[in-house]
Tab-separated table of C-alpha atoms in Angstrom:
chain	number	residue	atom	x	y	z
A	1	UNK	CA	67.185	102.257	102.920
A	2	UNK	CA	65.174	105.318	103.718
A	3	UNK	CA	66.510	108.758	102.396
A	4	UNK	CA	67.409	110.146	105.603
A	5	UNK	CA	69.035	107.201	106.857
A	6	UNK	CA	71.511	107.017	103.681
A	7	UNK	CA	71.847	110.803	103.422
A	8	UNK	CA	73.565	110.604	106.995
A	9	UNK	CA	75.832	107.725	105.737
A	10	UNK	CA	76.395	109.580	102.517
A	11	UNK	CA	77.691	112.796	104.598
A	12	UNK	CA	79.734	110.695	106.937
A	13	UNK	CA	81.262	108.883	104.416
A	14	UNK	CA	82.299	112.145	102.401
A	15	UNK	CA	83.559	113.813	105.763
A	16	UNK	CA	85.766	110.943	106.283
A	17	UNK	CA	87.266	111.497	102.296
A	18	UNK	CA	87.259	114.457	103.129
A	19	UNK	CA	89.606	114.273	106.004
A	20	UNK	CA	91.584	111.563	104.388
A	21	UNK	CA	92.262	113.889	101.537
A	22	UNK	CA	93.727	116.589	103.802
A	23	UNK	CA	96.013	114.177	105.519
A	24	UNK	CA	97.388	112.576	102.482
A	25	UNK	CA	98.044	116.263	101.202
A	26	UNK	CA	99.479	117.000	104.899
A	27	UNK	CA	101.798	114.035	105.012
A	28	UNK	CA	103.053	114.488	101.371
A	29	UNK	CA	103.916	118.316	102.703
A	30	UNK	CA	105.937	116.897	105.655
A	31	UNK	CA	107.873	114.220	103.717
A	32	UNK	CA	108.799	117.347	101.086
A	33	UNK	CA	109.562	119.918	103.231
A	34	UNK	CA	110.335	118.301	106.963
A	35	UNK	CA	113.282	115.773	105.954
A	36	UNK	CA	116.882	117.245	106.393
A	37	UNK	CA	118.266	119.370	103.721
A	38	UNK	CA	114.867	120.869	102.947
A	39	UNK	CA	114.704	120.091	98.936
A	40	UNK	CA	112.976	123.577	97.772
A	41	UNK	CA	115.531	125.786	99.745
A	42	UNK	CA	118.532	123.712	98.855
A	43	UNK	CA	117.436	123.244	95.135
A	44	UNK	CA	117.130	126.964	95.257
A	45	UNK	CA	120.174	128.561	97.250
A	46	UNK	CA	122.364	125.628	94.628
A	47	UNK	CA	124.661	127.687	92.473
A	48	UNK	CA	124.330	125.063	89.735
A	49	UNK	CA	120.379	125.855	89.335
A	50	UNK	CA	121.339	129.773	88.001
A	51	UNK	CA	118.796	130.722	90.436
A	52	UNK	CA	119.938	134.315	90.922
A	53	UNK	CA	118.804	136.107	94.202
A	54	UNK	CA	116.258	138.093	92.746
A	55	UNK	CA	114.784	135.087	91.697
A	56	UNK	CA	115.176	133.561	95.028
A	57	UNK	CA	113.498	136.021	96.936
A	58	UNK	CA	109.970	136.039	95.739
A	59	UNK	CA	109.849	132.194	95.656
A	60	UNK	CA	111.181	132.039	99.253
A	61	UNK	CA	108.576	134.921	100.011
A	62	UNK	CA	105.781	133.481	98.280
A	63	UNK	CA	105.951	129.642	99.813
A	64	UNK	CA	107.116	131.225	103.131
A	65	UNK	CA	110.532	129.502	103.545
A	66	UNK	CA	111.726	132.366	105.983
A	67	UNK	CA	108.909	131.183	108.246
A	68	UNK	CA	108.437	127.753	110.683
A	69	UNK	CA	106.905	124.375	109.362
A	70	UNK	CA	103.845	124.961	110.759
A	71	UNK	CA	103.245	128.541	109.044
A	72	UNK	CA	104.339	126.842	105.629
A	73	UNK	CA	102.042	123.993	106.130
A	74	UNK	CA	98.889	126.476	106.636
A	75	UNK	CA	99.986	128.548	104.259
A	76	UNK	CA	100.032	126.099	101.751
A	77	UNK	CA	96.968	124.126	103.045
A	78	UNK	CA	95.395	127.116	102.664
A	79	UNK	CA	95.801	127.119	99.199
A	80	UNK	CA	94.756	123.794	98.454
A	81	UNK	CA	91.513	123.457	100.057
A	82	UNK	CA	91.002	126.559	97.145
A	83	UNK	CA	92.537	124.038	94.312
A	84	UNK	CA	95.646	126.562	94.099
A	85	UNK	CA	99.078	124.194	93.796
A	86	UNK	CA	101.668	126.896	93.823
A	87	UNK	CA	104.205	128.050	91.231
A	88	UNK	CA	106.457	125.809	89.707
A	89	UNK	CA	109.992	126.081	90.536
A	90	UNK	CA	111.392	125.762	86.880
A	91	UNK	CA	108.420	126.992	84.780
A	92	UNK	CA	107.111	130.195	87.287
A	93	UNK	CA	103.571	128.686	85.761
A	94	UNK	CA	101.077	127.948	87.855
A	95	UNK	CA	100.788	124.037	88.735
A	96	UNK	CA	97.373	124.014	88.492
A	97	UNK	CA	97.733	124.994	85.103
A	98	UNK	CA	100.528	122.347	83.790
A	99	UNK	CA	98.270	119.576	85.768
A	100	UNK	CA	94.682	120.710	84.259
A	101	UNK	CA	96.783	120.674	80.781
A	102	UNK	CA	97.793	116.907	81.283
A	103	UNK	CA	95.379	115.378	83.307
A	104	UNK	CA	92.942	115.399	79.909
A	105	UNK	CA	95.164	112.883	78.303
A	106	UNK	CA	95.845	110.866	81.442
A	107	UNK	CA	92.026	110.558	82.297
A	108	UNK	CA	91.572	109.244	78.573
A	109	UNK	CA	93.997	106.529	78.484
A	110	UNK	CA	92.634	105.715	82.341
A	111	UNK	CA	88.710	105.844	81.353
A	112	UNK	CA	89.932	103.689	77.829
A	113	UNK	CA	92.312	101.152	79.471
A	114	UNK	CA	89.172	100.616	82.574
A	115	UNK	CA	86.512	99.598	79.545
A	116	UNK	CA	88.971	97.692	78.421
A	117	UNK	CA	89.370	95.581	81.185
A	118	UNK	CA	85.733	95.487	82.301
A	119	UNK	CA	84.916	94.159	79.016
A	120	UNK	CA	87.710	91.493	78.710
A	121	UNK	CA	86.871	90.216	82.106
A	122	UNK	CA	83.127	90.090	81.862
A	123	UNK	CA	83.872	87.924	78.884
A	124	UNK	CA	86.207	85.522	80.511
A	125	UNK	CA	83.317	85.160	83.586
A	126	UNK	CA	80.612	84.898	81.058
A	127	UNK	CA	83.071	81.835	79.115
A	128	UNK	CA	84.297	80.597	82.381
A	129	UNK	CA	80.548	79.666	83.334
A	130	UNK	CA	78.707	78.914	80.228
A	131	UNK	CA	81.792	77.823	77.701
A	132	UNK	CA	81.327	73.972	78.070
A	133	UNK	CA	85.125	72.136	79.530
A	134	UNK	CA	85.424	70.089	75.871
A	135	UNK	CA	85.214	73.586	74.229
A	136	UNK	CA	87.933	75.165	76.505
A	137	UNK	CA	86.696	76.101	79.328
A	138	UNK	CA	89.937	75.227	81.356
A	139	UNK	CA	91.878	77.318	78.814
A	140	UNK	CA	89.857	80.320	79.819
A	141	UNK	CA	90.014	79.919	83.213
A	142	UNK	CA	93.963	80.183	82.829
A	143	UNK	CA	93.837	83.433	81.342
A	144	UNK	CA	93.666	85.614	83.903
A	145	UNK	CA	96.657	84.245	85.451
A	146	UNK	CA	98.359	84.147	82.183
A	147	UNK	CA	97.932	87.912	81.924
A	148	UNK	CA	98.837	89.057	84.889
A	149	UNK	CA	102.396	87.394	84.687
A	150	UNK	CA	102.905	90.328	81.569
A	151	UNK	CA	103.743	93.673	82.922
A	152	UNK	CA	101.284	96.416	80.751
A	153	UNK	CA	105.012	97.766	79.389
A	154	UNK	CA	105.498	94.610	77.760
A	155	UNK	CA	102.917	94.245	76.005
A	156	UNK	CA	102.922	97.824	75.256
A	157	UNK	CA	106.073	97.335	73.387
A	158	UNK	CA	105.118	94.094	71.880
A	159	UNK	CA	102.265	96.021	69.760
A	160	UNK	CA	104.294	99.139	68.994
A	161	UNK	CA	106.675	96.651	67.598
A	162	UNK	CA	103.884	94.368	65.690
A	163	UNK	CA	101.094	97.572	65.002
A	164	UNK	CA	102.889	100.138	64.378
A	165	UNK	CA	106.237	99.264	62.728
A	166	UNK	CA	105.135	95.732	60.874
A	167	UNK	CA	101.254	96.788	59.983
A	168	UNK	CA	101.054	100.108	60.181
A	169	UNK	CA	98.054	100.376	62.317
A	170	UNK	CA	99.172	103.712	64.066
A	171	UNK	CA	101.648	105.987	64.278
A	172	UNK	CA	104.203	105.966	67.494
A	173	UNK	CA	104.536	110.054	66.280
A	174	UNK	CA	100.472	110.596	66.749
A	175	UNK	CA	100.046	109.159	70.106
A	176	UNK	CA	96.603	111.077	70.672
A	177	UNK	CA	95.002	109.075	67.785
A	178	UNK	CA	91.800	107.225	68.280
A	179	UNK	CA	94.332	103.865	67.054
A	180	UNK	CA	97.491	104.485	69.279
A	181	UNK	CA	94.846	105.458	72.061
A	182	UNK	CA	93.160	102.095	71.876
A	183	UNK	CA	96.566	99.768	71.802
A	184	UNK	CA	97.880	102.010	74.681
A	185	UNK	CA	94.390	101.413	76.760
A	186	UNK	CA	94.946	97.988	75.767
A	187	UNK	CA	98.517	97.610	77.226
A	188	UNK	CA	97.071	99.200	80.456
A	189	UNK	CA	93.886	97.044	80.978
A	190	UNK	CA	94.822	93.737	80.240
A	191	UNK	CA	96.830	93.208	83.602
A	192	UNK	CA	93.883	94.769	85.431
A	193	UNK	CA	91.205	92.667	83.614
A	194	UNK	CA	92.853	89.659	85.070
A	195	UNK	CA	92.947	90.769	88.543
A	196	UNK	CA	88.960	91.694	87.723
A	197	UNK	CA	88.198	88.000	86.349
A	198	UNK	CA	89.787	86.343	88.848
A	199	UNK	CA	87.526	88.176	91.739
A	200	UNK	CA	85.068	87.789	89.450
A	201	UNK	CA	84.986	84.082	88.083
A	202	UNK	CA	86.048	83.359	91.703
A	203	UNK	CA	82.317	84.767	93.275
A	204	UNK	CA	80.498	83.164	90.090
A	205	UNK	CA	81.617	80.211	91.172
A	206	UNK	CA	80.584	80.652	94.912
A	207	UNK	CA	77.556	81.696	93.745
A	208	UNK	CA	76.400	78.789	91.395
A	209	UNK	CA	76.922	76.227	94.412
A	210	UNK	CA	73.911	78.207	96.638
A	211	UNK	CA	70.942	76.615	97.008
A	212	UNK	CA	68.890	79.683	95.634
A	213	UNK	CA	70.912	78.990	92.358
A	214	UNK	CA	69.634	75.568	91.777
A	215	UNK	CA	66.365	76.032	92.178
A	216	UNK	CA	66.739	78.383	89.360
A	217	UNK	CA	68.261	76.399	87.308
A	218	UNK	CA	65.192	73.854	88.209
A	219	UNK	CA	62.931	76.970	86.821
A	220	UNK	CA	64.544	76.229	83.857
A	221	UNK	CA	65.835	79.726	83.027
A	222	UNK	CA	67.944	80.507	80.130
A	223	UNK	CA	71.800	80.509	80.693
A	224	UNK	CA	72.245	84.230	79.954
A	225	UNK	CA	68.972	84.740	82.971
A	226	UNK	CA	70.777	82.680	85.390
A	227	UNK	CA	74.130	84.666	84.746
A	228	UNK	CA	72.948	87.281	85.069
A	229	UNK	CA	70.391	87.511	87.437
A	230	UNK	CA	71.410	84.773	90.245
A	231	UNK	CA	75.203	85.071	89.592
A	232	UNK	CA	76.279	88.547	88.652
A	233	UNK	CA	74.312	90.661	90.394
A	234	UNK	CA	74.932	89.128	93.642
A	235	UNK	CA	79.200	88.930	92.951
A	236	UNK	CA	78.356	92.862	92.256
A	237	UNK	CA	79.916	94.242	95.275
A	238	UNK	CA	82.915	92.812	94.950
A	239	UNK	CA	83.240	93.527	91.315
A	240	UNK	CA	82.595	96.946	92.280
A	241	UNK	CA	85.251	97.027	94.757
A	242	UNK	CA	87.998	95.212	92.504
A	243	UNK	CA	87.099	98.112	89.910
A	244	UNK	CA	87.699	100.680	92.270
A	245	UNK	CA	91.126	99.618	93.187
A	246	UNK	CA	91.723	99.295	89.789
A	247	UNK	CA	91.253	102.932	89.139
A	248	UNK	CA	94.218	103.725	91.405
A	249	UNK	CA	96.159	100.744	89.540
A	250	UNK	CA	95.634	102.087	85.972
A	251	UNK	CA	96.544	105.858	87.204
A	252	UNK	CA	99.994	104.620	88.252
A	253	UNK	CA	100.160	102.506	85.343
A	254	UNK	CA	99.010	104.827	82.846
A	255	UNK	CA	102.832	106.643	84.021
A	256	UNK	CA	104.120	104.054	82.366
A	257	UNK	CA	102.342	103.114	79.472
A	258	UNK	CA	102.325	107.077	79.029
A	259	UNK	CA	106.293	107.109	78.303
A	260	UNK	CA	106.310	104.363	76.326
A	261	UNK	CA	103.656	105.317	73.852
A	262	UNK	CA	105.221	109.347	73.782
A	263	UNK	CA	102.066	110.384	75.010
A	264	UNK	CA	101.891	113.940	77.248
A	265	UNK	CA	100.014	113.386	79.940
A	266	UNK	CA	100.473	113.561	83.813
A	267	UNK	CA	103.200	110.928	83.701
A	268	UNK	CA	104.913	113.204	81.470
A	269	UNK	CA	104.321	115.897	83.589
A	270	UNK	CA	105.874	113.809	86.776
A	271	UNK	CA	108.799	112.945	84.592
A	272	UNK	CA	109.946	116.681	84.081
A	273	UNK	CA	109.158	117.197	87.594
A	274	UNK	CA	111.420	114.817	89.155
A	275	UNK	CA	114.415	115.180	86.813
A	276	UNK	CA	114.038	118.619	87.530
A	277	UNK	CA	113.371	118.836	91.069
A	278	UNK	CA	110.094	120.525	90.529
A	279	UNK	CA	109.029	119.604	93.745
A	280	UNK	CA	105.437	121.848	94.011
A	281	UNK	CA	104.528	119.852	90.667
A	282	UNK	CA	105.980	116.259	92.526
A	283	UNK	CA	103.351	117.160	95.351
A	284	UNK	CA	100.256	118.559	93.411
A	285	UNK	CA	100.441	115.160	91.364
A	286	UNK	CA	100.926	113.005	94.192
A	287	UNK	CA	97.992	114.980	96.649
A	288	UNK	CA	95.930	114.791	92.705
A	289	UNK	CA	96.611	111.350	93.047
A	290	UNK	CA	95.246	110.387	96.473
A	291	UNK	CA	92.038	112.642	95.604
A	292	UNK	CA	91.138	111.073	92.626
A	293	UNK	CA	91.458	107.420	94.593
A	294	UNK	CA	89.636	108.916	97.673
A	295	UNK	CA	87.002	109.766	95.551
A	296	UNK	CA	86.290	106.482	93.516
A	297	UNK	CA	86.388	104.966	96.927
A	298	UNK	CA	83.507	106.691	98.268
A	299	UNK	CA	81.717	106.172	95.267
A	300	UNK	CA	82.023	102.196	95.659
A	301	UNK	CA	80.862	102.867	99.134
A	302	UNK	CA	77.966	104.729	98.347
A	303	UNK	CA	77.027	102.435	95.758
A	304	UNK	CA	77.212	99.450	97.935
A	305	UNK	CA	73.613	99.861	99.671
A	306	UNK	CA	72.302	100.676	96.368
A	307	UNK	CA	72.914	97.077	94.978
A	308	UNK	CA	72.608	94.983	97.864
A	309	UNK	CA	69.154	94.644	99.628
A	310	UNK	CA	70.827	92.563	102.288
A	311	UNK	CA	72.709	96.043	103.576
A	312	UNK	CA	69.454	98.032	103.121
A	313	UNK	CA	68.052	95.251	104.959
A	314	UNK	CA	70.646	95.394	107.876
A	315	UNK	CA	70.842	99.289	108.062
A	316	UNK	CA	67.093	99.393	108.458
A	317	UNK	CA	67.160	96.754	111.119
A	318	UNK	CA	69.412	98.621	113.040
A	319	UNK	CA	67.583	101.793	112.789
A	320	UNK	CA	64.888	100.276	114.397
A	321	UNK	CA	66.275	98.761	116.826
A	322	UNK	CA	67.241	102.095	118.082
A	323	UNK	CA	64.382	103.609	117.938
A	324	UNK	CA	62.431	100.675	119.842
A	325	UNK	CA	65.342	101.036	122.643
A	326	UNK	CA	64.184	104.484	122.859
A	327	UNK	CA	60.902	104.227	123.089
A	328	UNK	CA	59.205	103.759	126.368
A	329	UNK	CA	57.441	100.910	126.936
């Protein structure tokens, strides 16, 4: 693909993120603050909340309550777009603040639990095609299925109960440790691995009944070669798109696996927000959220004509086909 050509699709694609971004943040606002009752006022004016009316004032002032929807909505899309979440309700900190404290820990467990389940599902591909059937190559195959019938909390508990209690292997009161951070990523990734393997094996297998993959195996090529050269690369898009759904998977699942290991991180941080009604925290995670899956999105799609030559291919050909329509014969 020439540079201009996937510059322009680069920009296009990042306007379109862009835009998707905005309205996730935009819809998010409406479902907040449009419903009946309006949450922030109520949760404010509520005599049980020892809000006092100085207090109430500069919040209602500040978010512009006293004003119509659509004032709100600019006023507080107007903040975004400069990375500023508002004030939380309980705290009067700055949200940006309490989420750039958390979101450390979250990425951690996210980037740990994602190597985790690359690297378990490369392995059950690479057995799945080269483990010979006597040797348990049907067992492997089952795996992935297998796993995904465990919910990550399960076996979250099942090795807080067997490696921390019975062998000692980490502490449940260090949670940050380099051990309870690997057994947590591990809790996380397995379920996603499977979903990985089975895309995975599944395009393996589609590949190694093409013609182009027989005659290399009639080059005689070694097995690792053929794996990865006329198998994996080509089942690379959809590996690539499998791990970038799995981002947004392990981000809702590290919530979970967050709790159960005591570690303070976003789903923390979404805990106390909810059970407090900290609704400008509920938001900034939930628009932090749709960002950070916007984003991995449009990486996968920029990567795509990268790795395949058949898209290059394509995107060229229709390049010049426009330029022949528009030049005169």
């Amino acid at each position: 693909m020439r540079t201009s050509n996937y510059l322009g699709y680069a920009l296009q694609r990042f306007a379109q993120a862009l835009v998707v971004v905005i309205l996730a943040y935009i819809l998010t606002f409406l479902i907040i603050n449009v419903l009946p009752g309006d949450p922030i006022s109520n949760m404010l004016l509520d005599p049980e909340n020892g809000f006092s009316r100085q207090d109430v004032a500069p919040i209602i002032a500040y978010y512009g309550l006293d004003k119509p929807i659509s004032a709100q909505l600019w006023i507080a899309l107007s903040r975004f777009v400069t990375g500023d979440f508002g004030i939380s309700l309980r705290s009067s900190l700055p949200v940006s603040g309490l989420v750039l404290n958390a979101l450390p820990s979250t990425l951690i467990l996210t980037a740990s639990a994602l190597s985790v389940a690359l690297v378990l599902a490369f392995l059950i591909a690479l057995a799945s095609q080269n483990l010979p059937p006597k040797y348990g190559q049907g067992l492997i195959r089952l795996l992935p299925a297998a796993s995904l019938s465990i919910p990550s909390f399960i076996i979250g508990i099942l090795l807080i109960q067997v490696f921390a209690f019975q062998f000692g292997l980490f502490r449940i009161t260090s949670p940050d440790t380099f051990a309870a951070t690997a057994f947590a990523a591990f809790a996380l990734g397995v379920p996603v691995s499977a979903q990985i393997a089975e895309v995975l094996v599944a395009n393996l297998d589609h590949e190694a009944r093409q013609e182009y993959f027989s005659i290399a195996r009639s080059r005689s090529l070694s097995r690792i070669e053929l794996f990865t050269r006329h198998q994996l690369r080509p089942s690379s898009l959809p590996l690539i798109t499998m791990i970038a759904l799995a981002v947004g998977e392990l981000l809702g699942g590290s919530l979970v696996t967050e709790a159960i290991f005591g570690r303070t991180g976003i789903g923390s941080l979404v805990q106390g927000a909810v059970s407090m009604q900290d609704y400008p925290v509920i938001q900034a995670v939930v628009s932090l959220a749709a960002t950070v899956f916007v984003v991995v999105n449009l990486l996968a799609d920029l990567t795509y004509p990268l790795l395949d030559p058949r898209l290059r291919t394509a995107r060229r050909g229709q390049t010049s086909g426009t330029e022949a329509e528009e030049t005169p014969e």
